[in-house]
């Protein structure tokens, strides 16, 4: 089984990119759409040309209004975080074209080091949903010595590595469920550590521990094992799949910090496994992969649209181009436009 890398878990919210394409928008005389990697962003006509270097700010970036370069976004909405004012970048649709993120000329940011953490340099932070503790409290930071945080790279950032990623097949498609992630690790002494996305959660009457106990996850793990799942249902993220109760969908299992292929999971975990889209093949291109999920029905509630797909390498091989993970995700732009809060 492939070992999990100790690579740093840091989503690159702001990156240096190159404009690869500029296309007109039908019936639009002031705006056009440009492409940076796999991201499409609506900009003013003539602002960028193919080959231009730029800064790309990914959706869910929180841009500080204390920086005058970002204040033009204030009229689109702001929010307070720790006493500071930010604008959150979200998916938009203009003249029928999806626009995700923000592109600005690299020349406007002379102070950045292209090889460093650009987001940190500019004071850009990631939008995080409020922690759904429901009566609980934070016990401490995420225990990275026991496992990695739940995160998969978005396909739009994988254009340059796409041929390499495809060569690591076969791949299997699972439903991306819009809930809150939970990681549970049993350390070498058999002590259980229950975590949200970024923190370990104190034992008690709260969403995470209640989900662990209700589904007997605490009884499934041996020392050195870990399981990661999505909690969804009533009271979680507005329950977009409209299911009754609170449920879990397992998408990862580790043993001694090594990913275990799904067909080798314990039977009791497979009973809670995230559903698989049988018959779906990995498309030939990034664009085709995004189109594939645009109107995909949920397997949990076929009357609702799925948030997207998480592709899993069948043998749980870790891939350098995926930050030494074995998954990547494709989210529906249509779903994001409807559900981003």
Tab-separated table of C-alpha atoms in Angstrom:
chain	number	residue	atom	x	y	z
A	1	UNK	CA	0.000	0.000	0.000
A	2	UNK	CA	1.316	3.458	-0.879
A	3	UNK	CA	2.580	5.691	1.888
A	4	UNK	CA	1.095	9.093	2.560
A	5	UNK	CA	3.523	11.930	1.980
A	6	UNK	CA	4.208	14.450	4.695
A	7	UNK	CA	3.810	17.237	2.132
A	8	UNK	CA	2.358	20.405	3.581
A	9	UNK	CA	-1.439	20.705	3.337
A	10	UNK	CA	-1.721	24.186	1.892
A	11	UNK	CA	-4.254	25.149	-0.736
A	12	UNK	CA	-2.692	27.677	-3.082
A	13	UNK	CA	-5.372	30.357	-3.170
A	14	UNK	CA	-3.243	32.804	-5.177
A	15	UNK	CA	-0.904	31.680	-7.935
A	16	UNK	CA	1.033	33.112	-10.827
A	17	UNK	CA	-0.521	32.023	-14.100
A	18	UNK	CA	-0.426	32.610	-17.823
A	19	UNK	CA	-3.447	33.559	-19.915
A	20	UNK	CA	-3.831	30.712	-22.399
A	21	UNK	CA	-6.956	31.811	-24.228
A	22	UNK	CA	-9.189	34.858	-24.733
A	23	UNK	CA	-12.672	34.390	-26.190
A	24	UNK	CA	-15.531	36.778	-26.944
A	25	UNK	CA	-18.901	36.459	-25.227
A	26	UNK	CA	-21.872	36.581	-27.623
A	27	UNK	CA	-23.792	39.875	-27.461
A	28	UNK	CA	-21.302	41.372	-24.993
A	29	UNK	CA	-19.447	44.511	-26.050
A	30	UNK	CA	-17.552	45.227	-22.825
A	31	UNK	CA	-16.533	41.843	-21.430
A	32	UNK	CA	-14.831	38.657	-22.618
A	33	UNK	CA	-13.726	35.384	-21.008
A	34	UNK	CA	-10.109	34.388	-20.464
A	35	UNK	CA	-8.616	31.060	-19.443
A	36	UNK	CA	-5.899	30.492	-16.831
A	37	UNK	CA	-5.073	26.783	-16.456
A	38	UNK	CA	-8.602	25.285	-16.395
A	39	UNK	CA	-10.312	28.331	-14.868
A	40	UNK	CA	-12.515	30.668	-16.897
A	41	UNK	CA	-12.790	34.282	-15.726
A	42	UNK	CA	-14.802	37.132	-17.202
A	43	UNK	CA	-12.745	40.323	-17.666
A	44	UNK	CA	-12.982	43.636	-19.498
A	45	UNK	CA	-12.291	43.444	-23.217
A	46	UNK	CA	-8.627	44.037	-24.002
A	47	UNK	CA	-7.446	43.755	-20.407
A	48	UNK	CA	-5.519	40.528	-21.055
A	49	UNK	CA	-3.972	38.792	-24.044
A	50	UNK	CA	-2.755	35.209	-24.589
A	51	UNK	CA	0.672	34.773	-23.014
A	52	UNK	CA	0.194	37.481	-20.351
A	53	UNK	CA	1.473	36.593	-16.892
A	54	UNK	CA	-1.070	37.298	-14.185
A	55	UNK	CA	-2.135	36.603	-10.630
A	56	UNK	CA	-5.036	34.193	-10.340
A	57	UNK	CA	-7.172	34.298	-7.168
A	58	UNK	CA	-9.205	31.108	-6.717
A	59	UNK	CA	-12.860	31.045	-5.649
A	60	UNK	CA	-13.281	31.061	-1.847
A	61	UNK	CA	-10.374	33.494	-1.562
A	62	UNK	CA	-11.099	36.242	0.962
A	63	UNK	CA	-9.508	39.472	-0.264
A	64	UNK	CA	-8.684	42.124	2.355
A	65	UNK	CA	-10.447	45.438	1.856
A	66	UNK	CA	-7.520	47.131	3.593
A	67	UNK	CA	-5.635	46.683	0.292
A	68	UNK	CA	-6.753	49.401	-2.129
A	69	UNK	CA	-6.169	47.075	-5.083
A	70	UNK	CA	-9.188	45.024	-4.004
A	71	UNK	CA	-11.608	47.707	-2.843
A	72	UNK	CA	-13.395	47.809	-6.210
A	73	UNK	CA	-14.980	44.522	-5.094
A	74	UNK	CA	-16.532	45.982	-1.933
A	75	UNK	CA	-19.773	46.866	-3.690
A	76	UNK	CA	-20.301	43.156	-4.389
A	77	UNK	CA	-20.376	42.378	-0.677
A	78	UNK	CA	-18.054	42.112	2.301
A	79	UNK	CA	-17.846	40.158	5.525
A	80	UNK	CA	-15.969	40.480	8.779
A	81	UNK	CA	-13.428	37.915	10.006
A	82	UNK	CA	-11.568	38.554	13.259
A	83	UNK	CA	-12.300	42.266	13.032
A	84	UNK	CA	-11.080	42.615	9.433
A	85	UNK	CA	-13.152	43.207	6.309
A	86	UNK	CA	-12.896	40.918	3.289
A	87	UNK	CA	-14.616	40.194	0.000
A	88	UNK	CA	-15.198	36.540	-0.815
A	89	UNK	CA	-14.748	35.373	-4.418
A	90	UNK	CA	-17.598	33.146	-5.564
A	91	UNK	CA	-18.800	31.519	-8.764
A	92	UNK	CA	-20.717	33.955	-10.969
A	93	UNK	CA	-22.490	33.781	-14.308
A	94	UNK	CA	-22.348	36.716	-16.698
A	95	UNK	CA	-24.082	36.695	-20.061
A	96	UNK	CA	-24.445	32.923	-19.767
A	97	UNK	CA	-20.732	32.365	-19.052
A	98	UNK	CA	-19.424	30.991	-15.752
A	99	UNK	CA	-16.720	33.105	-14.130
A	100	UNK	CA	-14.674	31.685	-11.274
A	101	UNK	CA	-12.116	33.671	-9.365
A	102	UNK	CA	-10.258	36.857	-10.200
A	103	UNK	CA	-7.369	37.623	-12.545
A	104	UNK	CA	-5.197	40.720	-12.073
A	105	UNK	CA	-2.044	41.885	-13.869
A	106	UNK	CA	1.111	40.527	-12.277
A	107	UNK	CA	2.678	43.969	-12.716
A	108	UNK	CA	0.287	45.324	-10.065
A	109	UNK	CA	2.007	43.226	-7.388
A	110	UNK	CA	5.683	44.087	-7.460
A	111	UNK	CA	6.126	43.075	-3.816
A	112	UNK	CA	5.385	39.373	-4.215
A	113	UNK	CA	7.872	36.530	-4.419
A	114	UNK	CA	6.556	34.197	-7.103
A	115	UNK	CA	8.103	31.202	-5.339
A	116	UNK	CA	6.667	32.048	-1.923
A	117	UNK	CA	3.240	31.968	-0.304
A	118	UNK	CA	1.562	34.728	-2.287
A	119	UNK	CA	-1.735	34.566	-0.396
A	120	UNK	CA	0.051	35.067	2.913
A	121	UNK	CA	2.034	37.971	1.466
A	122	UNK	CA	-1.172	39.707	0.332
A	123	UNK	CA	-3.218	38.893	3.422
A	124	UNK	CA	-5.606	36.659	1.470
A	125	UNK	CA	-7.293	33.947	3.527
A	126	UNK	CA	-9.590	31.045	2.670
A	127	UNK	CA	-13.303	31.276	3.301
A	128	UNK	CA	-14.283	28.702	5.903
A	129	UNK	CA	-17.813	27.759	6.851
A	130	UNK	CA	-18.584	28.232	10.552
A	131	UNK	CA	-17.472	25.222	12.591
A	132	UNK	CA	-20.557	23.090	13.240
A	133	UNK	CA	-19.741	21.927	16.751
A	134	UNK	CA	-23.338	22.038	18.002
A	135	UNK	CA	-22.409	22.330	21.641
A	136	UNK	CA	-18.827	21.053	21.348
A	137	UNK	CA	-15.448	22.738	21.603
A	138	UNK	CA	-12.055	22.659	19.910
A	139	UNK	CA	-9.570	20.326	21.585
A	140	UNK	CA	-6.569	21.485	19.557
A	141	UNK	CA	-5.085	21.682	16.071
A	142	UNK	CA	-5.597	18.926	13.528
A	143	UNK	CA	-3.289	16.014	14.505
A	144	UNK	CA	-1.129	15.939	11.378
A	145	UNK	CA	1.089	13.300	12.988
A	146	UNK	CA	-1.825	10.859	12.646
A	147	UNK	CA	-3.056	11.738	9.157
A	148	UNK	CA	-3.718	14.416	6.557
A	149	UNK	CA	-6.587	16.851	6.350
A	150	UNK	CA	-9.424	16.067	3.965
A	151	UNK	CA	-8.788	17.902	0.736
A	152	UNK	CA	-8.653	17.090	-2.957
A	153	UNK	CA	-7.281	19.287	-5.716
A	154	UNK	CA	-9.776	20.892	-8.065
A	155	UNK	CA	-9.514	19.719	-11.631
A	156	UNK	CA	-9.094	23.270	-12.994
A	157	UNK	CA	-5.608	23.327	-11.466
A	158	UNK	CA	-4.582	20.081	-13.165
A	159	UNK	CA	-4.500	21.054	-16.845
A	160	UNK	CA	-0.720	20.797	-17.149
A	161	UNK	CA	-0.626	17.452	-15.324
A	162	UNK	CA	-3.698	15.916	-16.952
A	163	UNK	CA	-1.942	13.383	-19.186
A	164	UNK	CA	0.179	12.203	-16.264
A	165	UNK	CA	-2.857	11.857	-13.983
A	166	UNK	CA	-4.769	9.846	-16.585
A	167	UNK	CA	-1.801	7.487	-16.895
A	168	UNK	CA	-2.212	6.535	-13.224
A	169	UNK	CA	-5.579	4.912	-13.938
A	170	UNK	CA	-7.852	3.155	-13.462
A	171	UNK	CA	-10.027	5.767	-11.745
A	172	UNK	CA	-13.424	5.392	-10.096
A	173	UNK	CA	-16.011	8.182	-9.705
A	174	UNK	CA	-17.722	8.738	-6.349
A	175	UNK	CA	-20.359	11.312	-5.497
A	176	UNK	CA	-19.053	14.558	-3.963
A	177	UNK	CA	-21.378	15.163	-1.023
A	178	UNK	CA	-22.016	18.644	0.320
A	179	UNK	CA	-21.692	18.232	4.085
A	180	UNK	CA	-18.986	18.665	6.679
A	181	UNK	CA	-15.885	16.479	6.706
A	182	UNK	CA	-14.791	14.412	9.686
A	183	UNK	CA	-11.540	12.521	10.285
A	184	UNK	CA	-11.231	9.895	13.013
A	185	UNK	CA	-7.876	8.425	13.996
A	186	UNK	CA	-6.998	5.728	16.513
A	187	UNK	CA	-3.461	6.377	17.742
A	188	UNK	CA	-0.942	3.654	18.648
A	189	UNK	CA	-2.455	3.430	22.133
A	190	UNK	CA	-5.968	3.084	20.784
A	191	UNK	CA	-7.030	6.593	21.837
A	192	UNK	CA	-9.591	8.084	19.473
A	193	UNK	CA	-9.077	11.523	17.897
A	194	UNK	CA	-12.170	13.018	16.217
A	195	UNK	CA	-11.558	16.004	13.933
A	196	UNK	CA	-13.325	18.485	11.711
A	197	UNK	CA	-11.549	19.905	8.680
A	198	UNK	CA	-9.018	21.949	10.631
A	199	UNK	CA	-9.299	21.052	14.327
A	200	UNK	CA	-9.541	18.164	16.730
A	201	UNK	CA	-12.905	18.185	18.512
A	202	UNK	CA	-13.348	17.629	22.249
A	203	UNK	CA	-15.348	14.544	23.171
A	204	UNK	CA	-18.937	15.361	24.039
A	205	UNK	CA	-22.428	15.961	22.699
A	206	UNK	CA	-21.610	17.520	19.328
A	207	UNK	CA	-22.144	16.834	15.634
A	208	UNK	CA	-18.836	15.015	15.080
A	209	UNK	CA	-18.754	12.755	18.124
A	210	UNK	CA	-22.467	12.008	17.812
A	211	UNK	CA	-21.945	10.893	14.194
A	212	UNK	CA	-19.016	8.699	15.264
A	213	UNK	CA	-21.017	6.989	18.014
A	214	UNK	CA	-24.299	6.684	16.123
A	215	UNK	CA	-22.523	4.847	13.293
A	216	UNK	CA	-20.184	2.916	15.636
A	217	UNK	CA	-17.093	4.282	13.946
A	218	UNK	CA	-15.432	4.256	17.374
A	219	UNK	CA	-15.786	0.463	17.410
A	220	UNK	CA	-14.487	-0.099	13.872
A	221	UNK	CA	-10.949	1.256	14.225
A	222	UNK	CA	-7.870	-0.538	15.503
A	223	UNK	CA	-4.728	1.296	16.719
A	224	UNK	CA	-2.999	2.999	13.798
A	225	UNK	CA	-6.113	3.187	11.636
A	226	UNK	CA	-8.030	6.213	10.421
A	227	UNK	CA	-11.261	6.874	8.577
A	228	UNK	CA	-12.524	9.998	6.820
A	229	UNK	CA	-16.114	10.695	5.915
A	230	UNK	CA	-18.666	13.366	5.126
A	231	UNK	CA	-21.422	14.101	7.634
A	232	UNK	CA	-24.619	15.189	5.904
A	233	UNK	CA	-28.347	15.478	6.492
A	234	UNK	CA	-30.594	17.425	8.819
A	235	UNK	CA	-28.917	20.531	10.195
A	236	UNK	CA	-25.762	20.157	8.075
A	237	UNK	CA	-25.072	22.709	5.297
A	238	UNK	CA	-28.810	23.285	4.889
A	239	UNK	CA	-29.190	19.636	3.898
A	240	UNK	CA	-29.071	20.168	0.097
A	241	UNK	CA	-29.815	16.474	-0.590
A	242	UNK	CA	-32.980	16.688	1.561
A	243	UNK	CA	-32.352	13.454	3.451
A	244	UNK	CA	-33.790	12.517	6.821
A	245	UNK	CA	-31.591	12.253	9.888
A	246	UNK	CA	-27.813	12.686	9.964
A	247	UNK	CA	-25.720	10.270	7.901
A	248	UNK	CA	-22.094	9.592	7.054
A	249	UNK	CA	-20.419	8.722	3.740
A	250	UNK	CA	-16.942	7.201	4.095
A	251	UNK	CA	-14.440	8.194	1.399
A	252	UNK	CA	-11.076	7.289	2.909
A	253	UNK	CA	-9.450	4.659	5.130
A	254	UNK	CA	-5.825	4.505	6.282
A	255	UNK	CA	-3.735	1.971	8.136
A	256	UNK	CA	-0.403	3.085	9.613
A	257	UNK	CA	-0.841	6.322	7.629
A	258	UNK	CA	-1.100	4.468	4.322
A	259	UNK	CA	-4.119	4.766	2.049
A	260	UNK	CA	-6.023	1.497	1.719
A	261	UNK	CA	-7.819	0.688	-1.578
A	262	UNK	CA	-11.591	0.613	-1.241
A	263	UNK	CA	-11.854	-3.078	-2.103
A	264	UNK	CA	-9.728	-3.795	0.987
A	265	UNK	CA	-11.794	-1.769	3.470
A	266	UNK	CA	-13.405	-3.572	6.408
A	267	UNK	CA	-16.960	-4.715	5.653
A	268	UNK	CA	-18.462	-2.460	8.315
A	269	UNK	CA	-16.877	0.616	6.665
A	270	UNK	CA	-18.041	-0.384	3.196
A	271	UNK	CA	-21.607	-0.331	4.521
A	272	UNK	CA	-21.178	3.450	4.937
A	273	UNK	CA	-19.066	4.068	1.823
A	274	UNK	CA	-19.724	7.047	-0.450
A	275	UNK	CA	-21.688	5.845	-3.523
A	276	UNK	CA	-19.957	5.082	-6.819
A	277	UNK	CA	-21.083	6.163	-10.289
A	278	UNK	CA	-20.768	2.874	-12.152
A	279	UNK	CA	-20.215	3.124	-15.877
A	280	UNK	CA	-18.581	6.567	-15.763
A	281	UNK	CA	-15.153	6.778	-17.361
A	282	UNK	CA	-12.579	9.492	-16.783
A	283	UNK	CA	-12.988	11.916	-19.716
A	284	UNK	CA	-10.162	12.764	-22.084
A	285	UNK	CA	-9.895	16.408	-21.049
A	286	UNK	CA	-10.417	18.767	-18.148
A	287	UNK	CA	-13.184	20.599	-20.011
A	288	UNK	CA	-15.045	17.354	-20.716
A	289	UNK	CA	-14.719	16.389	-17.050
A	290	UNK	CA	-16.332	19.650	-15.934
A	291	UNK	CA	-19.139	19.264	-18.457
A	292	UNK	CA	-19.714	15.685	-17.256
A	293	UNK	CA	-20.848	16.843	-13.800
A	294	UNK	CA	-22.965	19.850	-14.796
A	295	UNK	CA	-26.291	18.026	-14.641
A	296	UNK	CA	-25.357	14.909	-12.726
A	297	UNK	CA	-28.056	13.517	-10.434
A	298	UNK	CA	-27.203	12.527	-6.885
A	299	UNK	CA	-27.045	8.807	-6.146
A	300	UNK	CA	-28.302	9.475	-2.620
A	301	UNK	CA	-31.343	11.460	-3.736
A	302	UNK	CA	-31.888	11.205	-7.520
A	303	UNK	CA	-34.311	14.128	-7.296
A	304	UNK	CA	-31.423	16.435	-6.415
A	305	UNK	CA	-28.350	17.509	-8.362
A	306	UNK	CA	-25.001	16.144	-7.203
A	307	UNK	CA	-22.341	18.615	-6.098
A	308	UNK	CA	-19.885	16.829	-8.347
A	309	UNK	CA	-17.486	13.899	-8.493
A	310	UNK	CA	-14.415	12.883	-6.530
A	311	UNK	CA	-12.205	10.648	-8.667
A	312	UNK	CA	-10.280	7.973	-6.722
A	313	UNK	CA	-7.271	6.067	-8.013
A	314	UNK	CA	-8.506	2.469	-7.727
A	315	UNK	CA	-5.332	1.100	-6.113
A	316	UNK	CA	-4.977	4.130	-3.807
A	317	UNK	CA	-1.685	5.145	-5.428
A	318	UNK	CA	-0.414	8.506	-4.256
A	319	UNK	CA	0.445	10.868	-7.106
A	320	UNK	CA	2.962	13.729	-6.856
A	321	UNK	CA	0.865	15.930	-9.150
A	322	UNK	CA	-2.004	15.567	-6.649
A	323	UNK	CA	0.126	16.665	-3.686
A	324	UNK	CA	0.765	12.978	-2.941
A	325	UNK	CA	-2.927	12.176	-2.626
A	326	UNK	CA	-4.965	9.659	-4.601
A	327	UNK	CA	-8.018	11.785	-5.380
A	328	UNK	CA	-9.105	14.941	-7.179
A	329	UNK	CA	-12.503	16.604	-7.458
A	330	UNK	CA	-14.714	18.045	-10.156
A	331	UNK	CA	-17.441	20.373	-8.900
A	332	UNK	CA	-20.488	21.412	-10.876
A	333	UNK	CA	-20.434	25.128	-11.691
A	334	UNK	CA	-24.217	25.033	-11.869
A	335	UNK	CA	-24.385	23.586	-8.360
A	336	UNK	CA	-21.893	26.097	-6.980
A	337	UNK	CA	-23.807	29.012	-8.450
A	338	UNK	CA	-26.987	27.799	-6.755
A	339	UNK	CA	-25.574	26.751	-3.377
A	340	UNK	CA	-22.576	28.988	-2.572
A	341	UNK	CA	-23.566	31.076	0.421
